[in-house]
Amino acid sequence: MSISKNTIKYIRSLQLKKFRQKYNNFVLEGDKIAREILQQDKLRVAAIYALTRWIEANPSSLPRFPDRIHTITAEELQKISSLSTPNQVLIVAEQAQHDLDLNLLQDHLTLYLDGIQDPGNMGTILRIADWFGLPYVFCSEHCVDVFSPKVVQASMGALLRVDAIEMSLENLHQKLPTLPIMGAVLDGSNVFQTKLPAKGILVIGNESQGIAATTDTLLTHRIAIPAAQQGGAESLNAAVATGILVAVLKNRI
Amino acid sequence: MSISKNTIKYIRSLQLKKFRQKYNNFVLEGDKIAREILQQDKLRVAAIYALTRWIEANPSSLPRFPDRIHTITAEELQKISSLSTPNQVLIVAEQAQHDLDLNLLQDHLTLYLDGIQDPGNMGTILRIADWFGLPYVFCSEHCVDVFSPKVVQASMGALLRVDAIEMSLENLHQKLPTLPIMGAVLDGSNVFQTKLPAKGILVIGNESQGIAATTDTLLTHRIAIPAAQQGGAESLNAAVATGILVAVLKNRI
């Protein structure tokens, strides 16, 4: 079986946000994530394009999708893939529609990303949220799209468990005005020595600009990771800072 | 003034480890790191290649190197740069020769990287060491070269303050047999709930393989970052895990 030129064109169009939004679909690639996505119900699978050997190696997960499996050749996979070295299988899935659960929001630590633009950082932050069990990652409109191929690749399946929602902090604040909003800023109080809420929103700023001035006015707590006096680095990588702050907030005694 | 074909060939050769080792030189690029390197004495500057406008904008730092400044055109810079968008200036510097100070080693937390291969992770880890004031980052022979262009770029100047040394853990252990060697492993004890030394070596494993079996036998403490029960991520990014562990070990009360 082969795929049509229109299908190739359609799948390739999903590399652009414009078309991902138009069709509400996105692409996941690779053996591992494919096996994961076929065993969950959070994201709806629209189509599976796989090499014969992958289909033969994964017989158990496929009967659920008899009408959505397309056997393709390595050459065809190369045509639809965004990877320089495609890995056996490509899946088109629907972007999940999220209803924000205010109780869940109130009872957990969550993240608000105020303009994370590097796809690697975004994917790594989604993995952090996944690891520490944060239900939501909110993204300002200035963030890289979480459904872009590079973010999906770097997030290593986190999107199957973490809800990433584009929403302004103001909007969130209006929904739950009492929710603590902690922000990572260079001149904040030492996170290791400050009494802080274990639940609420942690705001992470843009890689080079930090937190926007309009965002800063909404912060209830301004926190920082202490640098060594003899250290010379101007900043930590945004994903590393996120990991440290989330780990500490989730594990305070 | 223009640069010769041989110079272009020489600088481009430094993109490869073989030639960096042969000549003991490496390349740093960009306005910010150039201004930093011209104001320090740790790394010896061999040559500065810069656009006229950069030289005019940075008059104060240049008199120290009158014989090593080469004005070049944007076209020439493009030829010697490893960046797709070169940024005004490129510097050739000597790889620093490090004498390991055993007292310094004994009195600090340091890192041993057991096969970090992603240049972005390596650069980010060097920034972490810089931020938290770790004097040394030791690298196994399976690590990406810290003087490769991508690592230098991602480390954002950390190499000007942190000593990165290629050395086996066995060798380190022989030099200081009583030094604690903590390793990040998935089944280790919760770093937030375990009494741990504040000084010693923290071992971080390879991105997908973790810590090698031969390295594991040298560990005196096996530690881990606790995942949420409901979390689904199999692991954290290696640089994020490094950041969390270093932050916690340096800031325990």
PDB file of C-alpha atoms in Angstrom, chain A residues 32 36 108 124 127-134 156 161 186 190 192-193 207 225-240 243-244 247-248 250-253, chain B residues 32 36 108 124 127-134 156 161 186 190 192-193 207 225-240 243-244 247-248 250-253:
ATOM      1  CA  LYS A  32       8.852   4.334  21.649  1.00  0.00           C
ATOM      2  CA  GLU A  36       3.067   4.525  24.274  1.00  0.00           C
ATOM      3  CA  HIS A 108      -1.459  21.199  42.754  1.00  0.00           C
ATOM      4  CA  THR A 124      12.372  19.323  28.746  1.00  0.00           C
ATOM      5  CA  ARG A 127       9.145  16.130  30.972  1.00  0.00           C
ATOM      6  CA  ILE A 128       9.777  17.856  34.317  1.00  0.00           C
ATOM      7  CA  ALA A 129       6.030  18.435  34.777  1.00  0.00           C
ATOM      8  CA  ASP A 130       5.427  14.801  33.898  1.00  0.00           C
ATOM      9  CA  TRP A 131       8.096  13.524  36.307  1.00  0.00           C
ATOM     10  CA  PHE A 132       6.800  15.556  39.234  1.00  0.00           C
ATOM     11  CA  GLY A 133       3.126  14.952  38.465  1.00  0.00           C
ATOM     12  CA  LEU A 134       2.079  18.523  37.644  1.00  0.00           C
ATOM     13  CA  MET A 156       9.395  12.200  25.160  1.00  0.00           C
ATOM     14  CA  ARG A 161       0.025  12.897  30.542  1.00  0.00           C
ATOM     15  CA  LEU A 186      17.084  36.848  39.677  1.00  0.00           C
ATOM     16  CA  ASN A 190      16.273  32.149  48.236  1.00  0.00           C
ATOM     17  CA  PHE A 192      15.774  27.106  50.036  1.00  0.00           C
ATOM     18  CA  GLN A 193      15.274  29.573  52.870  1.00  0.00           C
ATOM     19  CA  GLU A 207      15.168  32.438  28.181  1.00  0.00           C
ATOM     20  CA  ILE A 225      17.937  29.881  43.153  1.00  0.00           C
ATOM     21  CA  PRO A 226      20.988  31.086  45.080  1.00  0.00           C
ATOM     22  CA  ALA A 227      24.221  31.284  43.079  1.00  0.00           C
ATOM     23  CA  ALA A 228      27.621  30.664  44.631  1.00  0.00           C
ATOM     24  CA  GLN A 229      29.438  33.860  45.504  1.00  0.00           C
ATOM     25  CA  GLN A 230      32.411  32.757  43.465  1.00  0.00           C
ATOM     26  CA  GLY A 231      30.219  31.638  40.560  1.00  0.00           C
ATOM     27  CA  GLY A 232      30.225  33.666  37.402  1.00  0.00           C
ATOM     28  CA  ALA A 233      27.245  32.407  35.418  1.00  0.00           C
ATOM     29  CA  GLU A 234      24.655  35.073  34.734  1.00  0.00           C
ATOM     30  CA  SER A 235      21.812  32.621  34.728  1.00  0.00           C
ATOM     31  CA  LEU A 236      20.833  28.999  34.673  1.00  0.00           C
ATOM     32  CA  ASN A 237      19.206  27.423  31.651  1.00  0.00           C
ATOM     33  CA  ALA A 238      15.413  27.969  31.896  1.00  0.00           C
ATOM     34  CA  ALA A 239      14.587  24.251  31.996  1.00  0.00           C
ATOM     35  CA  VAL A 240      17.239  23.600  34.661  1.00  0.00           C
ATOM     36  CA  GLY A 243      13.539  21.596  37.442  1.00  0.00           C
ATOM     37  CA  ILE A 244      15.268  22.889  40.561  1.00  0.00           C
ATOM     38  CA  ALA A 247      11.800  19.749  42.812  1.00  0.00           C
ATOM     39  CA  VAL A 248      12.306  21.958  45.846  1.00  0.00           C
ATOM     40  CA  LYS A 250       7.392  19.578  45.745  1.00  0.00           C
ATOM     41  CA  ASN A 251       9.824  18.162  48.297  1.00  0.00           C
ATOM     42  CA  ARG A 252       9.967  20.717  51.090  1.00  0.00           C
ATOM     43  CA  ILE A 253       9.666  19.181  54.497  1.00  0.00           C
TER      44      ILE A 253
ATOM     45  CA  LYS B  32      29.209  38.581  24.714  1.00  0.00           C
ATOM     46  CA  GLU B  36      34.183  38.288  28.685  1.00  0.00           C
ATOM     47  CA  HIS B 108      34.059  21.112  47.209  1.00  0.00           C
ATOM     48  CA  THR B 124      24.103  23.407  30.275  1.00  0.00           C
ATOM     49  CA  ARG B 127      26.653  26.522  33.306  1.00  0.00           C
ATOM     50  CA  ILE B 128      25.229  24.714  36.359  1.00  0.00           C
ATOM     51  CA  ALA B 129      28.747  24.105  37.709  1.00  0.00           C
ATOM     52  CA  ASP B 130      29.535  27.771  37.112  1.00  0.00           C
ATOM     53  CA  TRP B 131      26.347  28.990  38.823  1.00  0.00           C
ATOM     54  CA  PHE B 132      26.893  26.860  41.920  1.00  0.00           C
ATOM     55  CA  GLY B 133      30.639  27.481  42.089  1.00  0.00           C
ATOM     56  CA  LEU B 134      31.868  23.935  41.455  1.00  0.00           C
ATOM     57  CA  MET B 156      27.848  30.616  27.730  1.00  0.00           C
ATOM     58  CA  ARG B 161      35.601  29.733  35.236  1.00  0.00           C
ATOM     59  CA  LEU B 186      16.895   5.609  39.222  1.00  0.00           C
ATOM     60  CA  ASN B 190      15.555  10.073  47.847  1.00  0.00           C
ATOM     61  CA  PHE B 192      15.576  15.054  49.854  1.00  0.00           C
ATOM     62  CA  GLN B 193      15.369  12.511  52.665  1.00  0.00           C
ATOM     63  CA  GLU B 207      21.591  10.321  28.679  1.00  0.00           C
ATOM     64  CA  ILE B 225      15.189  12.486  42.569  1.00  0.00           C
ATOM     65  CA  PRO B 226      11.759  11.242  43.651  1.00  0.00           C
ATOM     66  CA  ALA B 227       9.120  11.096  40.911  1.00  0.00           C
ATOM     67  CA  ALA B 228       5.442  11.697  41.597  1.00  0.00           C
ATOM     68  CA  GLN B 229       3.484   8.473  41.913  1.00  0.00           C
ATOM     69  CA  GLN B 230       1.112   9.629  39.218  1.00  0.00           C
ATOM     70  CA  GLY B 231       3.959  10.830  36.992  1.00  0.00           C
ATOM     71  CA  GLY B 232       4.718   8.875  33.851  1.00  0.00           C
ATOM     72  CA  ALA B 233       8.077  10.181  32.696  1.00  0.00           C
ATOM     73  CA  GLU B 234      10.772   7.536  32.622  1.00  0.00           C
ATOM     74  CA  SER B 235      13.514   9.989  33.380  1.00  0.00           C
ATOM     75  CA  LEU B 236      14.476  13.610  33.664  1.00  0.00           C
ATOM     76  CA  ASN B 237      16.797  15.266  31.186  1.00  0.00           C
ATOM     77  CA  ALA B 238      20.402  14.693  32.351  1.00  0.00           C
ATOM     78  CA  ALA B 239      21.168  18.403  32.756  1.00  0.00           C
ATOM     79  CA  VAL B 240      17.944  18.995  34.697  1.00  0.00           C
ATOM     80  CA  GLY B 243      20.829  20.906  38.354  1.00  0.00           C
ATOM     81  CA  ILE B 244      18.389  19.529  40.911  1.00  0.00           C
ATOM     82  CA  ALA B 247      21.189  22.598  44.033  1.00  0.00           C
ATOM     83  CA  VAL B 248      19.956  20.301  46.789  1.00  0.00           C
ATOM     84  CA  LYS B 250      24.735  22.670  47.945  1.00  0.00           C
ATOM     85  CA  ASN B 251      21.742  24.040  49.875  1.00  0.00           C
ATOM     86  CA  ARG B 252      20.936  21.400  52.475  1.00  0.00           C
ATOM     87  CA  ILE B 253      20.391  22.838  55.892  1.00  0.00           C
TER      88      ILE B 253
END
